[in-house]
mmCIF file of C-alpha atoms in Angstrom:
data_model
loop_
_atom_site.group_PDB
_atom_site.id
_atom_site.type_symbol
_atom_site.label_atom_id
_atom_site.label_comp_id
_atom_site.label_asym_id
_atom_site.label_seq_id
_atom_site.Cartn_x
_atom_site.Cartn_y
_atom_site.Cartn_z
ATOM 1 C CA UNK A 1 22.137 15.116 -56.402
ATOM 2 C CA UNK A 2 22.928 18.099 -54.614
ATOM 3 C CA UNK A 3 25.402 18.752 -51.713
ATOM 4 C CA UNK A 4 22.665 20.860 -50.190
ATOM 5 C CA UNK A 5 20.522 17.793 -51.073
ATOM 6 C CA UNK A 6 22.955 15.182 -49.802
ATOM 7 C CA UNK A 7 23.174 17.240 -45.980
ATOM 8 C CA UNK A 8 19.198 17.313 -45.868
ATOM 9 C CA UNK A 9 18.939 13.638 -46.132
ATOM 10 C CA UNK A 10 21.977 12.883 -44.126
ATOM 11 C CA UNK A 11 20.391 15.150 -41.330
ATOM 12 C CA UNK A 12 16.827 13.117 -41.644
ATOM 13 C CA UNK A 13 18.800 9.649 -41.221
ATOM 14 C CA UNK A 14 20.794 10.769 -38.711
ATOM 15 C CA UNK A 15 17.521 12.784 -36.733
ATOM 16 C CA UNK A 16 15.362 9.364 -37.137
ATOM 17 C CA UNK A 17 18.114 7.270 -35.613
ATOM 18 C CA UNK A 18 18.539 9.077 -32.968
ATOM 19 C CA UNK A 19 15.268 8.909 -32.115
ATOM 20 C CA UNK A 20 14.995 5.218 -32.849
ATOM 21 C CA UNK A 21 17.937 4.817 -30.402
ATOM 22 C CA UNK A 22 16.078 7.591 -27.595
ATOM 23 C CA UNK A 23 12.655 5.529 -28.290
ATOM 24 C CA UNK A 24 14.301 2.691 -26.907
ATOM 25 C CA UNK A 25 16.477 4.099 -24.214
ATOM 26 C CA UNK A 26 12.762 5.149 -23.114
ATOM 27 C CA UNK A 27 10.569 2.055 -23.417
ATOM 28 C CA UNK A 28 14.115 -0.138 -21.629
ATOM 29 C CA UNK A 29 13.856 2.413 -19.173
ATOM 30 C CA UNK A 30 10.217 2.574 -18.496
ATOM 31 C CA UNK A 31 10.074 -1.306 -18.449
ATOM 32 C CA UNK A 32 12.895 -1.427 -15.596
ATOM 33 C CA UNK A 33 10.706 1.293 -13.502
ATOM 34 C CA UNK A 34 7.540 -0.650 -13.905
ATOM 35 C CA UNK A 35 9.350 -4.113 -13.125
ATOM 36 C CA UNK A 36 10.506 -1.971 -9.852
ATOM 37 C CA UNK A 37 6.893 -1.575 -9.224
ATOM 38 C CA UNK A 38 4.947 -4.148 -9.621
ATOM 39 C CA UNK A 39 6.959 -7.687 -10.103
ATOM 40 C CA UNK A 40 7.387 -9.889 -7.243
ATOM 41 C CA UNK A 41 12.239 -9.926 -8.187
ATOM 42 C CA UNK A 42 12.778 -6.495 -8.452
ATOM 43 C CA UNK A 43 15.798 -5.628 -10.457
ATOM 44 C CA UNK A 44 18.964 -5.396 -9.774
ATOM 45 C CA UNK A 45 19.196 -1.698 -9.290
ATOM 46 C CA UNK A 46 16.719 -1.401 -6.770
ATOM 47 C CA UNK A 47 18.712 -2.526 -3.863
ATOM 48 C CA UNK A 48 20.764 0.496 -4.812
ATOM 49 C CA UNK A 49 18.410 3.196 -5.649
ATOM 50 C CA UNK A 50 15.893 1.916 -2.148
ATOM 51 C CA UNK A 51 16.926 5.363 -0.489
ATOM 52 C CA UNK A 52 16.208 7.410 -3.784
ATOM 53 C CA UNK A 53 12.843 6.109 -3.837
ATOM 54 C CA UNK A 54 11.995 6.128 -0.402
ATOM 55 C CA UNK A 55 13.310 9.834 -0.489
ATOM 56 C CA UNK A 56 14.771 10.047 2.979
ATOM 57 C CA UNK A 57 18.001 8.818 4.649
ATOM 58 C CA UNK A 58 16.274 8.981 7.719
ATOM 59 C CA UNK A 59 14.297 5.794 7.662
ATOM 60 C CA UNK A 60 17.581 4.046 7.920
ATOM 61 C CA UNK A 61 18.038 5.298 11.646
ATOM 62 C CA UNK A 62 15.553 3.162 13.120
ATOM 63 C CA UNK A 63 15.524 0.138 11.010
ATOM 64 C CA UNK A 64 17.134 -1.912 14.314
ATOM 65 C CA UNK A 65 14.497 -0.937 16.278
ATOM 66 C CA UNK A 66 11.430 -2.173 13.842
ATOM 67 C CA UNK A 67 13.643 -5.386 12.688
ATOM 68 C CA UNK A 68 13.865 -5.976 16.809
ATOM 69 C CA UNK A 69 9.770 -5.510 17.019
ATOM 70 C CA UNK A 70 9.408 -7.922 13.339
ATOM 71 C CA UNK A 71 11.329 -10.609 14.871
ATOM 72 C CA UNK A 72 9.129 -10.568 18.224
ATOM 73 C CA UNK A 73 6.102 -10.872 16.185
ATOM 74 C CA UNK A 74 7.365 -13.291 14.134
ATOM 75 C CA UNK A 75 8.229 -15.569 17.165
ATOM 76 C CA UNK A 76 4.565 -15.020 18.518
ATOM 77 C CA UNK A 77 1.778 -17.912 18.118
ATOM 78 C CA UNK A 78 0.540 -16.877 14.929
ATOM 79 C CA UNK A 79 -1.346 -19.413 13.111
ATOM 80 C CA UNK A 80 -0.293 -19.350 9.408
ATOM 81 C CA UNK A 81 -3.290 -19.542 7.159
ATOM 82 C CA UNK A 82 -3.782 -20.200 3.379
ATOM 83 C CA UNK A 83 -7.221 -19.106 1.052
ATOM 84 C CA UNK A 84 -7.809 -18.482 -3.114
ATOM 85 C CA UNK A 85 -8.038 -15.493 -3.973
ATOM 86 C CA UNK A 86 -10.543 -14.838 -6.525
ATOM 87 C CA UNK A 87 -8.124 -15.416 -9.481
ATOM 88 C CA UNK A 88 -7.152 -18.602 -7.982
ATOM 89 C CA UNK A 89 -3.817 -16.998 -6.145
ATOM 90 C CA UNK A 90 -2.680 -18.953 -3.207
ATOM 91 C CA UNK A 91 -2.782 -15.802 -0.393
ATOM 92 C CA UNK A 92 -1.237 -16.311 3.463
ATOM 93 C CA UNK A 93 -2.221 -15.008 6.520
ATOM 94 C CA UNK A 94 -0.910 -15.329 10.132
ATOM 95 C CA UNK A 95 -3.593 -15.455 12.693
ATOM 96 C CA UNK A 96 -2.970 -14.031 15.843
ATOM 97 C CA UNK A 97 -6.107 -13.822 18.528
ATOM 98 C CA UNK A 98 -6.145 -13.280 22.306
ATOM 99 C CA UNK A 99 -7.903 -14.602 25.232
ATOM 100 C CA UNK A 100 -11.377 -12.090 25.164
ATOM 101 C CA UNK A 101 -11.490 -10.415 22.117
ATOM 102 C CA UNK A 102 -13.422 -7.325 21.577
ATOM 103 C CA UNK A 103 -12.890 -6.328 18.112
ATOM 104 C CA UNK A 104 -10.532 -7.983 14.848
ATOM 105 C CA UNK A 105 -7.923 -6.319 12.275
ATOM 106 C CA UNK A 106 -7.268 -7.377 9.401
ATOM 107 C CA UNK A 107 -3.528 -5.765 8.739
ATOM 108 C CA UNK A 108 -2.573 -5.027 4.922
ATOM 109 C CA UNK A 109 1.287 -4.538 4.909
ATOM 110 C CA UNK A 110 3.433 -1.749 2.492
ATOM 111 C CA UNK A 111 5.146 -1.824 -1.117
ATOM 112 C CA UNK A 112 8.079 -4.193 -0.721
ATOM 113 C CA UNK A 113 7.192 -5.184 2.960
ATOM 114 C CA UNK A 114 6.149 -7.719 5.017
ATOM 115 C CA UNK A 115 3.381 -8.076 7.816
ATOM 116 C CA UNK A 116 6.143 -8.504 10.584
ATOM 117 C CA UNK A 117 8.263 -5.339 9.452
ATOM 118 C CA UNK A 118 5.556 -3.110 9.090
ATOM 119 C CA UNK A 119 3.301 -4.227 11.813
ATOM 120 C CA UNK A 120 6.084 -5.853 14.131
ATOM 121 C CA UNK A 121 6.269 -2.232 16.798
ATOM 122 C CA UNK A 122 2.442 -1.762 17.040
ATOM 123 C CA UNK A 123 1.208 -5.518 17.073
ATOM 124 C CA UNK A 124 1.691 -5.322 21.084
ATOM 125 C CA UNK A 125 -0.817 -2.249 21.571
ATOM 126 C CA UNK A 126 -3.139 -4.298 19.076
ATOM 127 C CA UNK A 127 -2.685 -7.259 21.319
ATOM 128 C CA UNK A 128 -3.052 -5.643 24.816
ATOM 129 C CA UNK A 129 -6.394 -4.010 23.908
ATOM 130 C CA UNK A 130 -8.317 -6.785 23.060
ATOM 131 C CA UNK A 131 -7.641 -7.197 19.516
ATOM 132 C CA UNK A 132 -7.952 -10.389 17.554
ATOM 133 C CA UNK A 133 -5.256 -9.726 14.298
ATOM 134 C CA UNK A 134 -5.633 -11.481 10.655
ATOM 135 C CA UNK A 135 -1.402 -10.467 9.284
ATOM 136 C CA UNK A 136 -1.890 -10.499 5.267
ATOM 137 C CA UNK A 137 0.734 -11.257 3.044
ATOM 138 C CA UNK A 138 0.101 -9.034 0.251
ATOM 139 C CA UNK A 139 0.055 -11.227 -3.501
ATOM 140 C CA UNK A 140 3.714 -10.819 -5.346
ATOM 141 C CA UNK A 141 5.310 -10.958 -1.913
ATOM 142 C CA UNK A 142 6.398 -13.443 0.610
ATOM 143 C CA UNK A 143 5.013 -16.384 1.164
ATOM 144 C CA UNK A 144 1.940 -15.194 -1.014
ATOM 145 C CA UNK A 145 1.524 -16.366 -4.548
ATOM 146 C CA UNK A 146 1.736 -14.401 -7.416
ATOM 147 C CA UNK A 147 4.167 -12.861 -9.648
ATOM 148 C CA UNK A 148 2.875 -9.406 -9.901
ATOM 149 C CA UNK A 149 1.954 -6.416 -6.862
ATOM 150 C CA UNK A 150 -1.217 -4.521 -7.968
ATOM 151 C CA UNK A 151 -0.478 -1.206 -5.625
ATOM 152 C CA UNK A 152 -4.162 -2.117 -4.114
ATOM 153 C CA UNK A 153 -6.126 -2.483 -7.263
ATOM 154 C CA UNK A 154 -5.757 -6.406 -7.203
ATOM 155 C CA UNK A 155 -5.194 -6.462 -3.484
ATOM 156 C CA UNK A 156 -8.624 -5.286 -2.446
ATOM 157 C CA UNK A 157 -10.247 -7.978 -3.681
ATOM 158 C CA UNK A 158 -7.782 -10.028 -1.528
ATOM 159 C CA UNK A 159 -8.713 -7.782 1.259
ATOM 160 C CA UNK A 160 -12.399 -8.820 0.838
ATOM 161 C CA UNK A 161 -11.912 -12.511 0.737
ATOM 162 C CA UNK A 162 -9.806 -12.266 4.031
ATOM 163 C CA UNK A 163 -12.921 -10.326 5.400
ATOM 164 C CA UNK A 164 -14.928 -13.430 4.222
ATOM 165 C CA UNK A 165 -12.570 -15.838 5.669
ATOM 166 C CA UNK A 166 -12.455 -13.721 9.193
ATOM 167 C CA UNK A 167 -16.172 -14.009 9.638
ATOM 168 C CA UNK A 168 -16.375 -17.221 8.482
ATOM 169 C CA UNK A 169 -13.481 -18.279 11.380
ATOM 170 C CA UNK A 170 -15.459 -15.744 14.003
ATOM 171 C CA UNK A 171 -19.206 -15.873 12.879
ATOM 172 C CA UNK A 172 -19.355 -12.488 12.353
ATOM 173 C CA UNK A 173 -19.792 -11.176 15.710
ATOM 174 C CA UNK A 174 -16.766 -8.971 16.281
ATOM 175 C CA UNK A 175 -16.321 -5.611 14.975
ATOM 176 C CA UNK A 176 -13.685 -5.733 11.898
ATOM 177 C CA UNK A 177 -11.660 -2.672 11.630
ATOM 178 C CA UNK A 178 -9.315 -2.556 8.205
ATOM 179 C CA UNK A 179 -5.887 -1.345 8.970
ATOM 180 C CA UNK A 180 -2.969 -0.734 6.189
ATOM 181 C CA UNK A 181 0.471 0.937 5.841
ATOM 182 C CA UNK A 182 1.331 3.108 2.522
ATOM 183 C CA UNK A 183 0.684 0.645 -0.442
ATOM 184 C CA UNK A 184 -1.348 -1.341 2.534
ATOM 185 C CA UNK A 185 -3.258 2.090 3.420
ATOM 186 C CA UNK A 186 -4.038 2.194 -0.512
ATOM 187 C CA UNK A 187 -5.289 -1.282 -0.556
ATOM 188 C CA UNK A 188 -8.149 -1.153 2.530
ATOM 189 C CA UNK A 189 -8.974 2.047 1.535
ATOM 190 C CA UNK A 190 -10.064 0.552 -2.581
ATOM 191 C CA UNK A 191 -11.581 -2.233 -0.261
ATOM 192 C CA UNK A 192 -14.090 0.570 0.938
ATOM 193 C CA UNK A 193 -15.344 0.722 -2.678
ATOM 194 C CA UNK A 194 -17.073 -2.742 -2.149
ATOM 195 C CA UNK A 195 -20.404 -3.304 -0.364
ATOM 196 C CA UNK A 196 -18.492 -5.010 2.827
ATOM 197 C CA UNK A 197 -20.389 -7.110 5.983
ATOM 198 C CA UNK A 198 -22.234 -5.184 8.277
ATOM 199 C CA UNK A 199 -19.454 -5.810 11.342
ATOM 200 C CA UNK A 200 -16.638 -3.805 9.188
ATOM 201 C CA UNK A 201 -16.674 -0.934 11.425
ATOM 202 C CA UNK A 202 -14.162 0.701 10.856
ATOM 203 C CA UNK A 203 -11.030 1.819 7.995
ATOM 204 C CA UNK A 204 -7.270 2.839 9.637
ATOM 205 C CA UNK A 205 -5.446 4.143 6.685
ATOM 206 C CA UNK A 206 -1.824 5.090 7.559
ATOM 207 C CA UNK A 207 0.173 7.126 4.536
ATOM 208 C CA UNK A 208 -1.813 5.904 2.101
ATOM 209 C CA UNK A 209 -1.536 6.786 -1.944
ATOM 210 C CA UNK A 210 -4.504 8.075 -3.863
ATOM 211 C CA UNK A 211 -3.615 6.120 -7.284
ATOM 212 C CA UNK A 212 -1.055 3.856 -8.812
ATOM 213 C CA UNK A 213 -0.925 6.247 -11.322
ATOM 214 C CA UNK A 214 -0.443 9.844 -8.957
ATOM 215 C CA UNK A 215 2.388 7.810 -6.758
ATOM 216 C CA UNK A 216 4.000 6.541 -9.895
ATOM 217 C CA UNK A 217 4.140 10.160 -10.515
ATOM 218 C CA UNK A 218 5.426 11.704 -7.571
ATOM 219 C CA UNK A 219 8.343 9.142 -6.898
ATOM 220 C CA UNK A 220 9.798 9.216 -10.820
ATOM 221 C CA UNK A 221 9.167 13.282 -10.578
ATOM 222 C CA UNK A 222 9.662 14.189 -6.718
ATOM 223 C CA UNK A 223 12.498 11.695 -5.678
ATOM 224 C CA UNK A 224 13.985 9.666 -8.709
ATOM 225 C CA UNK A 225 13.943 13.023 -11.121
ATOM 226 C CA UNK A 226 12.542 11.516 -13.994
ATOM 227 C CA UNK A 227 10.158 13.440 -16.074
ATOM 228 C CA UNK A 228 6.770 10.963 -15.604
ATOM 229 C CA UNK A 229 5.337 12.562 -19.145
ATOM 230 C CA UNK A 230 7.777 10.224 -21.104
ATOM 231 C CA UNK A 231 6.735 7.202 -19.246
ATOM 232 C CA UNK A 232 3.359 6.989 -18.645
ATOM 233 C CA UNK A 233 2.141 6.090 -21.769
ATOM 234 C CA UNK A 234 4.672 2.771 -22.212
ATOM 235 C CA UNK A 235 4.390 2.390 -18.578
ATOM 236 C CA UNK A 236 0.595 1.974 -18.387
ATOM 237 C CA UNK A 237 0.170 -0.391 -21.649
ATOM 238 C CA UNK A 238 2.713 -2.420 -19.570
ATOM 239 C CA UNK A 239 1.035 -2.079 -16.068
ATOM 240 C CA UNK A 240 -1.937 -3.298 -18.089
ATOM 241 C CA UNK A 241 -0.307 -6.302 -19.801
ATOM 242 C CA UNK A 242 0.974 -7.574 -16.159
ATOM 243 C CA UNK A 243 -2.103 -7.360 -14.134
ATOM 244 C CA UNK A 244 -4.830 -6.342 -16.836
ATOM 245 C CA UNK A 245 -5.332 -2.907 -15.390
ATOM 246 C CA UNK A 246 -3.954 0.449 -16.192
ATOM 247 C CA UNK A 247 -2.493 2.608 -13.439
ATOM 248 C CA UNK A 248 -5.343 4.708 -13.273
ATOM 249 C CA UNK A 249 -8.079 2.262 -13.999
ATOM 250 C CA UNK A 250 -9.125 2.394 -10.159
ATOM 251 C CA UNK A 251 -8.346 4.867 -6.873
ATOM 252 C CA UNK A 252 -9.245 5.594 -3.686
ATOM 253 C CA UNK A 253 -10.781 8.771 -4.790
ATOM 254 C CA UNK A 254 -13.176 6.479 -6.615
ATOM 255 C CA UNK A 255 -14.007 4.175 -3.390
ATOM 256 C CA UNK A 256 -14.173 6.897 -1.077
ATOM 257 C CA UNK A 257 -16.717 8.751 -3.005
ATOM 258 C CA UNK A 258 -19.234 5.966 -2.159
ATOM 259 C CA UNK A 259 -18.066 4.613 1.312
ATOM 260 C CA UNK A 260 -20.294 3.822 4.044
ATOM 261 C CA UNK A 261 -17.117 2.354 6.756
ATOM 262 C CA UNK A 262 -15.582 5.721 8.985
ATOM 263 C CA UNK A 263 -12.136 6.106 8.368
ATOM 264 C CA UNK A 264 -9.355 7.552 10.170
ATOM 265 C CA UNK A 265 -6.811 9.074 8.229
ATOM 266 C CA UNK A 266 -3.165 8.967 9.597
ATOM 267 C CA UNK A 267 -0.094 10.797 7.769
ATOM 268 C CA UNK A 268 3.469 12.046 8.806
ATOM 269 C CA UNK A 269 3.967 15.870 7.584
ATOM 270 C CA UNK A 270 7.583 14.990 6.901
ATOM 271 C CA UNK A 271 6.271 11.913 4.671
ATOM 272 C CA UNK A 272 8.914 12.184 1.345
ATOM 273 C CA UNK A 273 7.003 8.859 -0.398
ATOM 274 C CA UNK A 274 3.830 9.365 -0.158
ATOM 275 C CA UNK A 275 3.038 13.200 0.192
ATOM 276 C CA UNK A 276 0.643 14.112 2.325
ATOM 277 C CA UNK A 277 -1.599 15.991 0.086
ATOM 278 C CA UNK A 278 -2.221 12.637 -1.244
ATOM 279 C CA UNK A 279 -3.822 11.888 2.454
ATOM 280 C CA UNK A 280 -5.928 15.093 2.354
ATOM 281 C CA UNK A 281 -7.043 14.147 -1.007
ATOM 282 C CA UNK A 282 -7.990 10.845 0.343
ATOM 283 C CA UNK A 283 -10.347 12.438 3.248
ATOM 284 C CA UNK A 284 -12.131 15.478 1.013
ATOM 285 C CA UNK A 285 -13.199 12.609 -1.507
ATOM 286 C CA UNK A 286 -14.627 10.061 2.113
ATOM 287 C CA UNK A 287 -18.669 10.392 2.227
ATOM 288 C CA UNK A 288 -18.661 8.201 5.175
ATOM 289 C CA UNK A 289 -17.552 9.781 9.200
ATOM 290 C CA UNK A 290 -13.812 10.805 8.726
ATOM 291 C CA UNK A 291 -11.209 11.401 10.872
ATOM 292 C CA UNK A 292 -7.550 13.152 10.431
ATOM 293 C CA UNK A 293 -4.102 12.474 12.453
ATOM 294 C CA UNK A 294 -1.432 14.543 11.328
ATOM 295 C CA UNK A 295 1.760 13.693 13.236
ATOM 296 C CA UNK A 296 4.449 17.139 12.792
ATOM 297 C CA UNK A 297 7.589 15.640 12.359
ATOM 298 C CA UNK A 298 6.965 12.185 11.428
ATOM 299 C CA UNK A 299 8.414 10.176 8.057
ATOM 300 C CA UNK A 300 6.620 7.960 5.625
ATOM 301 C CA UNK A 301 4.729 5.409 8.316
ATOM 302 C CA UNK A 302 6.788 6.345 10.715
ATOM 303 C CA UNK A 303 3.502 7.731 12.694
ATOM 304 C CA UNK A 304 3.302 5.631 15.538
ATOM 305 C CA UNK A 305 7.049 5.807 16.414
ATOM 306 C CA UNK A 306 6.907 9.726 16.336
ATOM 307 C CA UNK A 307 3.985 9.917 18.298
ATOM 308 C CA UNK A 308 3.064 6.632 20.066
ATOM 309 C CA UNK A 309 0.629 8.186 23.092
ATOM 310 C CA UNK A 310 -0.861 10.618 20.127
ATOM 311 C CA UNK A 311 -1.706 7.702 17.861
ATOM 312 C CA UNK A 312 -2.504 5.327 20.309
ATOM 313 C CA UNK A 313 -5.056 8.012 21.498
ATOM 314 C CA UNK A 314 -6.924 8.709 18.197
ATOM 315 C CA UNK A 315 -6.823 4.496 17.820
ATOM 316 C CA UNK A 316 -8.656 4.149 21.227
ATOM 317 C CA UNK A 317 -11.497 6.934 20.651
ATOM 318 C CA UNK A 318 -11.952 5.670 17.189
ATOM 319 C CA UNK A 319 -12.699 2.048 18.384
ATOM 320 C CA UNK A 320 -15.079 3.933 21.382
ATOM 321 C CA UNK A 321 -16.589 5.687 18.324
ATOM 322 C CA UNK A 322 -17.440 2.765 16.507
ATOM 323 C CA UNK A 323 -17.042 -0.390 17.824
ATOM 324 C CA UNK A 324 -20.365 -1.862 18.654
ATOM 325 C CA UNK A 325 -22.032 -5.067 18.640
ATOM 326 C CA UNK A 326 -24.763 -3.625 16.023
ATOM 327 C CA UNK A 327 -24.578 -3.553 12.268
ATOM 328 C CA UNK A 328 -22.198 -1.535 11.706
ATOM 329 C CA UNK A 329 -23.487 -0.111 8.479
#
């Protein structure tokens, strides 16, 4: 054999193994990003990395102030409720009502959250105006059961038993209005795709994400610097083998092209999670009465704190708008 021959063959070996040894970096890689995702222990690296992903050092600033407002709602008399979900999932709730209700919320927390955290600063404006408030615990996270997150493709079908289990408790005769932070956002807003009771009035979608799939994207692209194209494929068949769905199996887009509930949009033009285009996309794809709330300034679902009397505002006139004791749809 030839040396000429002997260096061509050499080169082959040596090409394929390297890409043998590159195909795996990839798929160990794109397993520990989906893991981050979508199970319930998140690995190791996360803690670490939490910033990174997030894309802001900012949110660190107030984190006193919002674990101040979660422990105050956590000390409130919340009754802690358990359903099924429609896979069988054991799902709790904390139920929090008031003396003359007017309207209820069911409250769909973030990615990586909790209903205390992310609800613990605006709870008290919920409470003062009349509002009874069903706390999820979103499945693959607290005290909820399962060992996967769905990023709102599983979790609007847990929306729409709580809705069940809400009018069931109330009879039906208060307005509902659906209210959700980023991943939470997500998961009300796939809840529009379903034909929901006549007393949901009204959607409140704060930062919200148009896919799994398109915020997948942006964090591994935008803030973790990771070209998406290698991933997706290996990261999808494994999204799929988790919770039998592909990260673009299901969007808002999708739901909001045949929603009948009015939604008011809410985003922070500083937002370095969720970008806010992903907002905009949200509203041009609504049929049903929209509304938009753009706070200048304000970080991923960091709305309310940036502009409490603005937000508070656009809450009030949207319950004025649509909270009536008539079928709602």
């Amino acid at each position: 054999m030839s040396k000429n021959k002997n260096k061509i063959i050499t080169s082959i070996l040596l090409g394929t193994t390297a890409l043998g040894v590159l195909g795996i970096v990839y798929k160990k890689t794109a397993h520990s990003l989906v893991k981050m995702a979508l199970d319930r222990e998140h690995p190791k690296f996360f803690e670490k990395g939490r910033d990174k992903v997030r894309g802001s050092k900012e949110l660190c600033k107030i984190i006193q102030t919002m674990t101040k407002a979660s422990n105050e709602l956590e000390s409130t008399n919340c009754e802690q409720i358990e359903i099924k979900a429609h896979d069988g999932t054991r799902l709790i709730g904390h139920w929090r009502s008031c003396e003359s209700p007017k309207r209820i919320i069911i409250a769909m927390h973030g990615w990586r959250s909790s209903w205390s955290h992310d609800f613990g600063i605006i709870a008290p404006f919920w409470h003062d105006n009349d509002c009874c408030v069903l706390f999820a615990e979103q499945r693959g996270q607290g005290l909820s059961g399962g060992n996967y997150m769905g990023f709102g493709m599983l979790e609007r079908y847990d929306c729409f038993e709580w809705i069940k289990w809400v009018n069931e408790k109330t009879g039906g005769q208060l307005p509902i209005y659906l209210g959700g932070v980023s991943m939470g956002a997500s998961t009300i807003l796939m809840t529009a795709g379903f034909d929901l009771p006549s007393n949901v009035c009204g959607i409140i979608a704060d930062c919200g994400f148009t896919s799994p799939h398109a915020i997948w994207k942006h964090v591994l692209q935008s803030n973790l610097h990771i070209p998406y194209g290698l991933y997706s494929a290996v990261a999808n068949d494994m999204c799929k083998k988790k919770i039998q769905m592909g990260s673009n199996d299901y969007s808002c887009i999708e739901a909001l092209k045949n929603n009948k509930i009015p939604v008011l949009f809410v985003h922070g033009s500083d937002d370095h999670f969720v970008p806010i285009k992903m907002t905009y996309e949200n509203y041009r794809a609504c049929s049903a009465p929209k509304h938009l709330f753009i706070v200048p300034g304000a970080e991923h679902g960091m709305s309310y704190l940036v502009d409490k009397a603005g937000y508070e505002k656009r809450v009030i006139d949207f319950w004025n708008e649509y909270d009536i004791k008539t079928p709602c749809n």
